[in-house]
Amino acid sequence: MPLNRRTFLGTSAAAGAGVAIAGGTAVPAEAHGRGHGRPPKRYSFTVMGTTDLHGNAFNWDYFTDKEFDDKDHNDVGLAKISTLVEQVRREKGRGNTLMIDAGDTIQGTQLSYYYAKVDPITAKHGPVHPMAQAMNAIGYDAAALGNHEFNYGIPVLRKFEEQCDFPLLGANALDAKTLRPAFAPYVIKKLRTPHGRDVKVAILGLTNPGIAIWDKANVSGKMVFPGLEEQAAKYVPRLRSMGADVVIVSAHSGSSGTSSYGDQIPYVENAAGLVAEQVPGIDAILVGHAHSEIPEYFVENKQTGKKVVLSEPLKWGQRLTLFDFDLVWEKGRWVVEKAGSQVLNSNTVAEDRKITKLLADEHKKVVAYVNQVIGTSASEMTSAEAAWKDEPIIDLINVIQAETVKAALAGGEYATLPVLSQAACFSRTARIPAGDVTIKDAAGLYTFENTLEARLLTGAQIKDYLEFSARYYVQTAAGAPVDTAKLTNAANTPDYNYDVVSGVTYDIDIAKPNGSRIVNLSFEGKAIDPAAQFVLAVNNYRASGGGNFPHVAAAKQLWANSEEIRTTMIAWVQAKGSVDGAEFASVDWRLTRDGSPVF
């Protein structure tokens, strides 16, 4: 990535990197000439925003089947957001507010999974998606498309779009054949003022170009996703020429100017700050995708010098962004005099009974579904320490994936090759209890809708893959104290981008620098042959380039499955009837320093 793509961060780099920053003072727009005589006409309004709701309607965790809570005591869900929205509308006047979202709405919880797969909205007389019901009841004006909107395929997304009373916006989601917008690029809303002059507010929706990689199976040949800056530069002048007084971008794209998929496509994943910097005529950007909290963050446009205000509310309905605009009537038009933003915390209010009552039946159905018993476990397994120790609960994923791939390749050209498997610790709170195992237990271990593939790699490529993964650990000298709270997530690597590989054994020497950490890499007790061929059971996100791991995206695909890995896991447990870690658990990898185990 060229350095100049990041220069917009300036002294506020922490905000772009996803660090929470305190809301500051709103920055006035450029000074405008004032006429003499009567005071100028003024008008103020507020745009509220959410993002990355990920199927959270209630303050409920379907993976634990209890009220959501975390170490910061955040709350989640549209029912909480609805209460905040009504408070703002009472304070500002409903006619002086708009409500928008920045995407990733219909994937992430068992509620959203249930209405995509178990009781799908696409059925002939199927239900209305609970997220559509809740957002319609709240009164959203527009929502941008997120990349996870495409996880269940385009038919589910189109049905969800049909069920929403507001447009789903995606100016850079284009039909692959015609290169015309596949969704509405923008919407223009009019706000009545006391002065007889409406304010025209344009909302431009932009989504993430990474969709082309992450959901290749669902969109290839159907849609293409050019860069955000390119499409914003096309549409913002058009919106201004159509009389827009205020232009707001709802962007499912973080603010940092970085990408997780390297150079596989020539677009930036987290481009919201670049859009503000490079495209004149934008007043505010609602940021999504990065799961960060940015109450207020200003980026100066290079051409005009104007400050553009950015805000990203925390994921899952934990925060609500408020953009406040003060306008003045000058020279026959409304001009933004001041713009600022802040976030409200949803844990300060109760759930809106309007929403909880509306979706009570849907909630009950999903609770009953996740509590279905599918088997038993001989002992408890947890992921609490899986980020730094080889734990049986992650071995379980790899055993199921490897067995599934071996069965799929049986009798074919590659049936005799050894099968390795990759897995990541998606949640540090996953737990398979001793005794009855339910759907929620299995689903809580694998929280994403990934599917399974088989790719052909060499021993040398496996080593490169593991070296890349080992960047996750902070370099820690031999003899230095080890604090597990500070050991992982080096270079902002999330847990889901740290892979372990089963079927080989290896040490990760965290005292060594990146690129030389994998030692004693062995297969069947012998040093791995760099030229030997292996089959890697790998999820589609990784196989498509997610996380930018080396070799795997370009490797030969031997097999692919359309079934979610967690569905495969549920079926595996049901078929076995019981799970016994003693049958499959093994310590294949460990952290070391100069040859001595860390733990």
Coordinates of C-alpha atoms in Angstrom, one line a residue:
M1 CA 0.0 0.0 0.0
P2 CA 1.6 3.4 -1.0
L3 CA 2.3 5.5 2.0
N4 CA 0.4 8.5 0.7
R5 CA -2.8 6.5 1.1
R6 CA -2.4 6.8 4.8
T7 CA -1.2 10.4 5.0
F8 CA -4.8 11.7 5.6
L9 CA -4.6 10.4 9.2
G10 CA -2.2 13.1 10.3
T11 CA -2.2 13.7 14.0
S12 CA -5.5 11.8 14.4
A13 CA -4.0 8.5 13.3
A14 CA -5.3 6.8 16.5
A15 CA -8.8 7.4 15.4
G16 CA -8.2 5.9 12.0
A17 CA -6.7 2.9 13.6
G18 CA -9.9 2.2 15.5
V19 CA -8.9 3.8 18.8
A20 CA -11.8 5.5 20.6
I21 CA -11.4 9.2 20.8
A22 CA -13.4 11.7 22.8
G23 CA -15.9 13.8 20.9
G24 CA -14.4 17.2 20.2
T25 CA -15.6 20.7 19.2
A26 CA -17.4 20.9 16.0
V27 CA -15.4 22.7 13.3
P28 CA -17.1 25.6 11.5
A29 CA -17.3 25.6 7.8
E30 CA -15.6 28.4 5.8
A31 CA -16.7 31.9 6.6
H32 CA -19.4 33.3 4.3
G33 CA -20.2 36.9 3.6
R34 CA -23.1 38.2 5.7
G35 CA -25.6 40.7 4.4
H36 CA -26.7 43.7 6.5
G37 CA -30.1 44.1 8.0
R38 CA -32.2 41.1 9.2
P39 CA -30.4 38.2 10.8
P40 CA -29.8 35.2 8.4
K41 CA -32.2 32.3 8.4
R42 CA -30.9 29.3 10.2
Y43 CA -31.9 25.7 10.6
S44 CA -30.5 22.7 12.5
F45 CA -31.0 19.0 12.1
T46 CA -29.6 15.7 13.2
V47 CA -28.7 12.5 11.4
M48 CA -28.6 9.4 13.5
G49 CA -26.6 6.4 12.5
T50 CA -25.9 2.7 13.3
T51 CA -23.6 0.2 11.7
D52 CA -22.6 -3.5 11.9
L53 CA -25.8 -4.5 13.6
H54 CA -25.0 -8.1 12.6
G55 CA -28.5 -9.6 13.3
N56 CA -28.8 -8.1 16.8
A57 CA -32.4 -7.2 17.4
F58 CA -32.5 -7.8 21.2
N59 CA -30.0 -7.4 24.0
W60 CA -29.5 -11.1 23.9
D61 CA -26.6 -13.5 23.2
Y62 CA -28.0 -16.6 21.4
F63 CA -24.6 -18.3 21.7
T64 CA -24.9 -18.3 25.6
D65 CA -28.7 -18.0 25.6
K66 CA -28.8 -15.2 28.1
E67 CA -28.8 -11.4 28.2
F68 CA -25.7 -9.9 26.4
D69 CA -22.9 -8.6 28.6
D70 CA -19.2 -7.9 28.2
K71 CA -16.4 -6.6 30.4
D72 CA -17.5 -3.0 29.7
H73 CA -21.2 -3.8 30.3
N74 CA -22.2 -2.8 26.8
D75 CA -25.7 -3.6 25.6
V76 CA -26.6 -4.6 22.0
G77 CA -29.6 -4.6 19.7
L78 CA -32.1 -2.5 17.8
A79 CA -34.6 -2.6 20.7
K80 CA -32.1 -0.4 22.7
I81 CA -31.3 1.7 19.7
S82 CA -35.0 2.4 19.2
T83 CA -35.3 3.9 22.7
L84 CA -32.3 6.2 22.0
V85 CA -33.8 7.2 18.6
E86 CA -37.1 8.1 20.1
Q87 CA -35.4 10.2 22.8
V88 CA -33.5 12.1 20.1
R89 CA -36.6 12.7 18.1
R90 CA -38.5 14.0 21.1
E91 CA -35.7 16.4 21.8
K92 CA -35.0 17.6 18.2
G93 CA -38.4 17.1 16.6
R94 CA -39.0 14.1 14.4
G95 CA -39.1 16.2 11.3
N96 CA -35.6 17.5 12.0
T97 CA -34.0 14.0 12.1
L98 CA -33.0 11.3 9.7
M99 CA -31.9 7.7 10.5
I100 CA -29.3 5.7 8.5
D101 CA -27.1 2.6 8.8
A102 CA -23.7 1.7 7.3
G103 CA -24.3 -2.0 6.7
D104 CA -23.7 -5.6 7.9
T105 CA -27.2 -6.2 9.0
I106 CA -28.4 -9.7 8.2
Q107 CA -25.5 -11.9 9.4
G108 CA -23.9 -12.6 12.8
T109 CA -26.4 -14.1 15.3
Q110 CA -28.5 -17.2 15.3
L111 CA -31.5 -15.0 14.8
S112 CA -30.2 -13.9 11.4
Y113 CA -29.0 -17.4 10.6
Y114 CA -32.5 -18.9 11.4
Y115 CA -34.3 -16.6 9.0
A116 CA -31.8 -17.2 6.2
K117 CA -31.4 -21.0 6.5
V118 CA -33.8 -22.6 9.0
D119 CA -37.0 -20.7 8.2
P120 CA -35.8 -18.7 5.3
I121 CA -37.4 -15.4 4.2
T122 CA -37.0 -16.6 0.6
A123 CA -39.6 -19.4 1.0
K124 CA -42.8 -19.1 -0.9
H125 CA -44.8 -17.9 2.1
G126 CA -41.7 -17.1 4.1
P127 CA -41.5 -14.7 7.1
V128 CA -40.4 -11.1 7.1
H129 CA -36.9 -10.8 8.3
P130 CA -36.8 -9.7 12.0
M131 CA -34.1 -7.0 11.2
A132 CA -36.4 -5.6 8.4
Q133 CA -39.3 -5.6 10.8
A134 CA -37.4 -3.8 13.5
M135 CA -35.7 -1.2 11.2
N136 CA -39.0 -0.5 9.5
A137 CA -40.6 0.1 12.9
I138 CA -37.8 2.4 14.0
G139 CA -38.2 4.3 10.7
Y140 CA -34.8 4.1 9.0
D141 CA -34.4 6.3 5.9
A142 CA -31.5 4.4 4.3
A143 CA -28.9 1.7 4.8
A144 CA -25.7 1.0 3.0
L145 CA -24.9 -2.5 2.0
G146 CA -22.3 -4.3 4.1
N147 CA -20.0 -7.1 2.9
H148 CA -21.8 -9.6 5.1
E149 CA -25.1 -8.8 3.4
F150 CA -23.9 -11.2 0.6
N151 CA -23.0 -14.2 2.9
Y152 CA -26.3 -16.0 2.3
G153 CA -26.4 -15.3 -1.4
I154 CA -28.0 -12.6 -3.6
P155 CA -31.6 -14.1 -3.4
V156 CA -31.7 -13.7 0.4
L157 CA -30.3 -10.2 0.1
R158 CA -32.8 -9.2 -2.6
K159 CA -35.7 -10.6 -0.4
F160 CA -34.4 -8.6 2.5
E161 CA -34.2 -5.5 0.3
E162 CA -37.8 -6.1 -0.8
Q163 CA -39.0 -6.3 2.8
C164 CA -37.4 -3.0 3.9
D165 CA -39.4 0.2 3.8
F166 CA -36.1 2.1 3.0
P167 CA -33.5 1.7 0.3
L168 CA -30.4 -0.4 0.5
L169 CA -27.6 1.8 -1.0
G170 CA -24.5 0.7 -2.9
A171 CA -23.1 3.1 -5.4
N172 CA -20.1 0.8 -6.0
A173 CA -22.1 -2.5 -6.2
L174 CA -22.4 -2.8 -10.0
D175 CA -24.0 -5.4 -12.3
A176 CA -21.1 -7.4 -13.7
K177 CA -22.4 -7.3 -17.3
T178 CA -23.8 -3.8 -17.6
L179 CA -21.6 -2.0 -15.0
R180 CA -24.8 -0.2 -13.9
P181 CA -25.7 0.1 -10.2
A182 CA -27.2 -3.2 -8.9
F183 CA -28.7 -1.2 -6.0
A184 CA -29.8 2.4 -5.5
P185 CA -26.6 4.5 -5.3
Y186 CA -28.2 7.3 -3.2
V187 CA -31.4 8.7 -1.8
I188 CA -32.3 12.4 -1.4
K189 CA -34.5 13.4 1.6
K190 CA -36.2 16.7 2.1
L191 CA -36.5 18.3 5.5
R192 CA -39.1 21.1 6.1
T193 CA -37.8 24.2 7.7
P194 CA -39.7 27.1 9.3
H195 CA -38.4 29.4 6.5
G196 CA -40.3 27.9 3.6
R197 CA -37.1 26.5 2.1
D198 CA -36.6 22.8 2.3
V199 CA -33.2 21.3 3.1
K200 CA -32.2 18.6 0.6
V201 CA -30.1 15.9 2.3
A202 CA -28.4 13.4 -0.1
I203 CA -27.3 10.1 1.4
L204 CA -24.7 8.2 -0.7
G205 CA -24.2 4.5 0.1
L206 CA -20.8 2.8 -0.5
T207 CA -19.9 -0.8 0.3
N208 CA -16.7 -2.8 0.6
P209 CA -14.8 -3.9 -2.5
G210 CA -13.6 -6.9 -0.5
I211 CA -16.9 -8.5 -1.2
A212 CA -15.4 -9.6 -4.5
I213 CA -12.9 -11.8 -2.6
W214 CA -14.8 -12.8 0.6
D215 CA -18.0 -13.8 -1.1
K216 CA -16.6 -14.7 -4.5
A217 CA -18.8 -17.8 -4.7
N218 CA -21.9 -15.7 -4.4
V219 CA -21.0 -12.7 -6.5
S220 CA -18.6 -13.8 -9.2
G221 CA -19.9 -13.0 -12.6
K222 CA -22.9 -11.3 -11.1
M223 CA -21.6 -8.1 -9.4
V224 CA -18.4 -6.1 -9.3
F225 CA -17.3 -3.7 -6.6
P226 CA -15.0 -0.8 -7.6
G227 CA -13.3 1.4 -5.1
L228 CA -15.1 3.8 -2.8
E229 CA -13.1 6.9 -3.8
E230 CA -13.8 6.3 -7.5
Q231 CA -17.6 6.0 -7.1
A232 CA -17.8 8.9 -4.6
A233 CA -16.0 11.1 -7.0
K234 CA -18.6 10.2 -9.6
Y235 CA -21.7 10.7 -7.5
V236 CA -21.0 13.6 -5.1
P237 CA -20.8 16.3 -7.9
R238 CA -24.0 14.8 -9.4
L239 CA -25.8 15.1 -6.1
R240 CA -24.6 18.7 -5.7
S241 CA -25.8 19.5 -9.2
M242 CA -29.2 18.0 -8.3
G243 CA -29.5 20.6 -5.5
A244 CA -28.3 18.7 -2.5
D245 CA -27.6 21.1 0.3
V246 CA -25.9 18.5 2.5
V247 CA -24.1 15.3 1.3
I248 CA -23.7 12.5 3.8
V249 CA -21.9 9.3 2.9
S250 CA -22.8 6.0 4.6
A251 CA -19.7 3.9 4.0
H252 CA -19.2 0.2 5.0
S253 CA -15.5 0.8 5.1
G254 CA -13.2 1.7 8.0
S255 CA -11.3 5.0 8.2
S256 CA -7.7 3.7 8.4
G257 CA -6.7 3.6 4.7
T258 CA -5.5 -0.1 5.1
S259 CA -6.6 -3.4 3.6
S260 CA -6.5 -7.0 4.8
Y261 CA -6.3 -8.5 1.4
G262 CA -3.0 -7.1 0.2
D263 CA -2.8 -6.4 -3.5
Q264 CA -5.3 -9.0 -4.7
I265 CA -7.6 -6.2 -5.9
P266 CA -6.5 -2.6 -6.5
Y267 CA -9.0 -1.0 -4.0
V268 CA -8.7 0.0 -0.4
E269 CA -10.8 -1.9 2.2
N270 CA -10.9 0.8 4.8
A271 CA -11.3 3.9 2.6
A272 CA -13.7 6.2 4.4
G273 CA -10.9 8.7 5.4
L274 CA -9.6 8.6 1.9
V275 CA -13.0 9.5 0.5
A276 CA -13.2 12.5 2.8
E277 CA -9.7 13.6 1.9
Q278 CA -10.0 13.1 -1.9
V279 CA -13.6 13.8 -2.8
P280 CA -14.8 17.4 -2.4
G281 CA -18.4 18.2 -1.5
I282 CA -19.0 15.7 1.4
D283 CA -20.2 17.0 4.7
A284 CA -20.1 13.9 6.9
I285 CA -19.4 10.2 6.7
L286 CA -21.0 7.4 8.7
V287 CA -18.2 4.8 9.0
G288 CA -18.7 1.1 9.3
H289 CA -17.0 -2.3 8.9
A290 CA -14.1 -1.8 11.3
H291 CA -16.0 -2.5 14.5
S292 CA -14.4 0.6 16.1
E293 CA -15.8 3.5 18.1
I294 CA -15.1 6.9 16.7
P295 CA -17.3 9.6 18.3
E296 CA -16.0 12.4 16.2
Y297 CA -13.0 12.6 13.8
F298 CA -12.2 15.3 11.2
V299 CA -10.5 14.9 7.9
E300 CA -9.5 17.9 5.8
N301 CA -10.3 17.7 2.1
K302 CA -7.2 18.2 0.1
Q303 CA -8.9 20.3 -2.7
T304 CA -11.1 22.5 -0.6
G305 CA -9.5 22.5 2.9
K306 CA -13.0 21.9 4.3
K307 CA -13.2 19.6 7.3
V308 CA -15.4 16.5 6.9
V309 CA -16.7 15.0 10.1
L310 CA -16.5 11.2 10.4
S311 CA -18.1 9.0 13.1
E312 CA -18.3 5.3 13.7
P313 CA -20.7 3.9 16.3
L314 CA -19.7 0.7 18.0
K315 CA -21.0 -2.6 16.5
W316 CA -24.1 -4.5 17.2
G317 CA -26.2 -1.5 18.3
Q318 CA -23.9 -0.7 21.2
R319 CA -23.7 3.0 20.1
L320 CA -25.8 5.4 18.1
T321 CA -24.0 8.2 16.2
L322 CA -25.5 11.7 16.1
F323 CA -24.4 14.1 13.4
D324 CA -25.6 17.6 14.2
F325 CA -25.7 20.1 11.4
D326 CA -26.2 23.9 11.7
L327 CA -27.2 25.5 8.4
V328 CA -27.5 29.2 7.4
W329 CA -29.4 30.6 4.3
E330 CA -26.9 32.5 2.1
K331 CA -27.1 33.7 -1.5
G332 CA -30.2 31.7 -2.2
R333 CA -29.1 28.3 -0.7
W334 CA -28.6 26.5 2.5
V335 CA -24.9 26.3 3.6
V336 CA -23.5 24.1 6.4
E337 CA -22.1 26.5 8.9
K338 CA -21.1 23.9 11.5
A339 CA -21.1 20.1 11.7
G340 CA -20.1 17.8 14.6
S341 CA -20.8 14.3 15.9
Q342 CA -21.0 12.3 19.1
V343 CA -22.1 8.8 20.1
L344 CA -24.8 7.7 22.6
N345 CA -24.3 4.5 24.6
S346 CA -27.2 2.0 24.3
N347 CA -26.6 0.7 27.8
T348 CA -28.0 3.9 29.3
V349 CA -31.6 3.0 28.2
A350 CA -34.1 0.2 28.4
E351 CA -35.2 -1.8 25.4
D352 CA -38.2 -0.3 23.5
R353 CA -41.2 -2.5 24.2
K354 CA -42.5 -1.7 20.7
I355 CA -39.6 -3.7 19.3
T356 CA -39.5 -6.5 21.8
K357 CA -43.2 -7.1 21.5
L358 CA -43.0 -6.9 17.7
L359 CA -40.4 -9.7 17.6
A360 CA -41.3 -11.8 20.6
D361 CA -42.4 -14.8 18.5
E362 CA -39.3 -14.7 16.3
H363 CA -37.1 -14.6 19.4
K364 CA -38.9 -17.5 21.1
K365 CA -38.5 -19.7 17.9
V366 CA -34.7 -19.0 17.8
V367 CA -34.2 -19.7 21.5
A368 CA -36.0 -23.0 21.1
Y369 CA -33.9 -23.8 18.0
V370 CA -30.5 -23.1 19.7
N371 CA -31.4 -25.2 22.7
Q372 CA -31.9 -28.4 20.7
V373 CA -29.6 -31.1 22.1
I374 CA -27.5 -32.7 19.4
G375 CA -25.2 -34.9 21.4
T376 CA -23.1 -35.3 24.6
S377 CA -19.6 -34.5 25.6
A378 CA -17.4 -36.5 27.9
S379 CA -15.7 -33.4 29.3
E380 CA -15.9 -29.6 29.2
M381 CA -13.8 -27.8 26.5
T382 CA -13.3 -24.1 26.4
S383 CA -11.5 -21.6 24.2
A384 CA -10.4 -19.3 27.1
E385 CA -6.7 -20.0 26.5
A386 CA -6.9 -21.1 22.8
A387 CA -5.1 -18.0 21.6
W388 CA -1.8 -19.2 23.1
K389 CA -2.3 -22.9 23.8
D390 CA -3.3 -25.9 21.6
E391 CA -6.7 -26.6 23.1
P392 CA -9.0 -29.6 22.4
I393 CA -11.9 -27.3 21.4
I394 CA -10.0 -26.0 18.4
D395 CA -8.8 -29.6 17.7
L396 CA -12.5 -30.5 17.4
I397 CA -12.9 -28.0 14.5
N398 CA -9.8 -29.4 12.7
V399 CA -10.8 -33.0 13.2
I400 CA -14.3 -32.4 11.7
Q401 CA -12.8 -30.4 8.8
A402 CA -10.1 -32.9 8.0
E403 CA -12.6 -35.9 8.2
T404 CA -15.0 -34.0 5.9
V405 CA -12.3 -33.3 3.3
K406 CA -10.9 -36.8 3.4
A407 CA -14.4 -38.2 2.7
A408 CA -14.9 -35.8 -0.1
L409 CA -11.6 -36.7 -1.8
A410 CA -12.0 -40.5 -1.2
G411 CA -11.5 -42.5 -4.4
G412 CA -10.2 -39.6 -6.4
E413 CA -6.8 -38.4 -7.7
Y414 CA -5.8 -36.7 -4.4
A415 CA -7.2 -39.3 -2.0
T416 CA -3.7 -40.5 -0.9
L417 CA -2.4 -37.1 0.0
P418 CA -2.2 -36.2 3.7
V419 CA -4.9 -33.7 4.9
L420 CA -4.0 -30.8 7.1
S421 CA -6.6 -28.4 8.6
Q422 CA -6.6 -24.7 9.6
A423 CA -8.8 -23.2 12.3
A424 CA -8.9 -19.9 14.3
C425 CA -10.2 -19.0 17.7
F426 CA -13.2 -17.0 16.7
S427 CA -14.4 -16.5 20.3
R428 CA -12.5 -16.7 23.6
T429 CA -15.7 -17.5 25.4
A430 CA -16.7 -20.6 23.3
R431 CA -17.5 -23.6 25.4
I432 CA -18.6 -27.2 24.9
P433 CA -20.0 -28.4 28.2
A434 CA -19.7 -31.8 29.8
G435 CA -23.0 -33.6 29.3
D436 CA -25.6 -32.4 26.8
V437 CA -24.3 -30.4 23.8
T438 CA -26.8 -28.1 22.0
I439 CA -26.8 -26.3 18.7
K440 CA -25.9 -23.0 20.5
D441 CA -22.7 -24.7 21.9
A442 CA -21.6 -25.8 18.4
A443 CA -22.6 -22.5 16.8
G444 CA -20.8 -20.5 19.5
L445 CA -17.6 -22.3 18.6
Y446 CA -17.9 -21.3 14.9
T447 CA -19.5 -17.8 14.8
F448 CA -19.1 -17.1 11.1
E449 CA -21.0 -18.5 8.1
N450 CA -17.8 -19.8 6.5
T451 CA -17.8 -22.8 4.2
L452 CA -15.1 -25.5 3.7
E453 CA -12.7 -25.9 0.8
A454 CA -9.7 -28.1 0.0
R455 CA -6.6 -26.5 -1.4
L456 CA -3.3 -28.1 -2.6
L457 CA -0.1 -26.7 -0.9
T458 CA 3.5 -27.8 -0.6
G459 CA 5.5 -28.2 2.7
A460 CA 7.3 -25.0 2.0
Q461 CA 4.1 -23.1 1.5
I462 CA 2.7 -24.5 4.7
K463 CA 5.7 -23.2 6.5
D464 CA 5.2 -19.7 4.9
Y465 CA 1.6 -19.9 5.9
L466 CA 2.5 -20.6 9.5
E467 CA 5.1 -17.9 9.6
F468 CA 2.6 -15.4 8.4
S469 CA 0.1 -16.5 11.1
A470 CA 2.7 -16.3 13.8
R471 CA 3.0 -12.5 13.4
Y472 CA 0.0 -12.5 15.8
Y473 CA 2.3 -12.7 18.8
V474 CA 4.2 -9.8 20.3
Q475 CA 8.0 -10.5 20.2
T476 CA 8.9 -11.5 23.8
A477 CA 12.5 -12.1 24.8
A478 CA 13.5 -15.2 26.6
G479 CA 13.3 -14.6 30.4
A480 CA 11.0 -11.6 30.0
P481 CA 7.6 -11.8 31.8
V482 CA 4.7 -13.0 29.7
D483 CA 1.4 -11.3 30.1
T484 CA -1.3 -13.1 28.1
A485 CA -3.4 -9.9 27.9
K486 CA -0.6 -8.3 25.9
L487 CA 0.9 -11.3 24.1
T488 CA -1.5 -11.4 21.1
N489 CA -3.0 -9.2 18.4
A490 CA 0.4 -7.8 17.3
A491 CA 0.0 -5.3 14.5
N492 CA -3.7 -5.2 15.2
T493 CA -4.1 -8.8 14.0
P494 CA -7.6 -10.0 15.2
D495 CA -8.0 -13.5 16.7
Y496 CA -9.8 -14.7 13.5
N497 CA -6.7 -13.9 11.5
Y498 CA -4.5 -16.2 13.6
D499 CA -4.6 -19.8 12.2
V500 CA -3.3 -23.0 13.7
V501 CA -2.8 -26.0 11.5
S502 CA -3.4 -29.6 12.5
G503 CA -1.7 -32.7 11.0
V504 CA 1.8 -31.2 11.5
T505 CA 3.7 -30.4 14.6
Y506 CA 5.6 -27.2 15.2
D507 CA 6.9 -24.7 17.7
I508 CA 6.4 -20.9 17.5
D509 CA 9.5 -19.1 19.0
I510 CA 8.1 -15.8 20.1
A511 CA 11.6 -14.5 21.0
K512 CA 12.5 -14.5 17.3
P513 CA 11.4 -11.8 14.8
N514 CA 8.6 -12.3 12.3
G515 CA 9.5 -14.6 9.5
S516 CA 11.7 -16.9 11.5
R517 CA 9.4 -18.1 14.3
I518 CA 8.4 -21.6 13.0
V519 CA 10.8 -24.2 14.2
N520 CA 10.7 -28.0 14.4
L521 CA 8.0 -28.2 11.7
S522 CA 7.4 -31.9 11.3
F523 CA 5.1 -34.3 9.6
E524 CA 4.7 -37.8 11.0
G525 CA 7.7 -37.3 13.2
K526 CA 10.1 -36.1 10.5
A527 CA 11.1 -32.6 9.3
I528 CA 8.6 -31.6 6.7
D529 CA 9.6 -32.0 3.1
P530 CA 9.4 -28.6 1.4
A531 CA 8.4 -30.2 -1.9
A532 CA 5.8 -32.6 -0.5
Q533 CA 2.2 -32.1 -1.4
F534 CA -0.5 -31.6 1.2
V535 CA -4.3 -31.0 1.1
L536 CA -5.3 -28.1 3.4
A537 CA -8.9 -28.1 4.7
V538 CA -9.5 -24.3 4.8
N539 CA -12.5 -22.0 5.2
N540 CA -13.7 -20.0 2.2
Y541 CA -12.8 -16.7 3.8
R542 CA -9.1 -17.7 4.0
A543 CA -9.1 -19.5 0.7
S544 CA -10.5 -16.4 -1.0
G545 CA -7.7 -14.2 0.4
G546 CA -9.2 -13.0 3.6
G547 CA -6.4 -12.0 6.0
N548 CA -4.0 -12.0 3.0
F549 CA -2.3 -15.3 4.0
P550 CA 0.3 -16.4 1.5
H551 CA -0.2 -19.1 -1.2
V552 CA -3.7 -20.3 -0.3
A553 CA -5.7 -18.0 -2.5
A554 CA -3.7 -19.0 -5.6
A555 CA -3.5 -22.7 -4.7
K556 CA -5.3 -25.3 -6.7
Q557 CA -8.9 -25.9 -5.4
L558 CA -9.5 -29.6 -5.1
W559 CA -13.0 -29.4 -3.6
A560 CA -15.5 -26.9 -2.1
N561 CA -18.7 -27.2 -0.1
S562 CA -21.6 -24.8 0.0
E563 CA -22.6 -25.9 3.6
E564 CA -21.5 -23.7 6.5
I565 CA -18.8 -25.3 8.6
R566 CA -20.8 -24.9 11.7
T567 CA -23.7 -26.8 10.1
T568 CA -21.2 -29.6 9.2
M569 CA -20.1 -29.6 12.9
I570 CA -23.6 -29.9 14.2
A571 CA -24.3 -32.8 11.8
W572 CA -21.0 -34.4 12.8
V573 CA -21.9 -34.3 16.5
Q574 CA -25.4 -35.6 15.8
A575 CA -24.0 -38.5 13.8
K576 CA -21.5 -39.4 16.5
G577 CA -23.9 -38.9 19.3
S578 CA -21.0 -38.1 21.7
V579 CA -17.8 -36.0 21.7
D580 CA -14.7 -37.2 23.7
G581 CA -11.7 -34.9 23.6
A582 CA -9.5 -37.8 24.7
E583 CA -10.1 -39.4 21.3
F584 CA -8.8 -36.5 19.2
A585 CA -7.0 -33.9 21.3
S586 CA -3.3 -33.6 20.8
V587 CA -0.7 -30.9 21.3
D588 CA 0.5 -30.2 17.8
W589 CA 1.9 -26.7 18.4
R590 CA 3.3 -24.7 21.3
L591 CA 4.8 -21.3 22.0
T592 CA 8.5 -21.4 22.9
R593 CA 11.5 -19.0 23.5
D594 CA 14.9 -20.3 22.6
G595 CA 13.5 -23.8 22.7
S596 CA 11.9 -23.6 26.1
P597 CA 8.1 -23.8 26.3
V598 CA 6.4 -20.5 27.3
F599 CA 3.6 -22.4 29.1

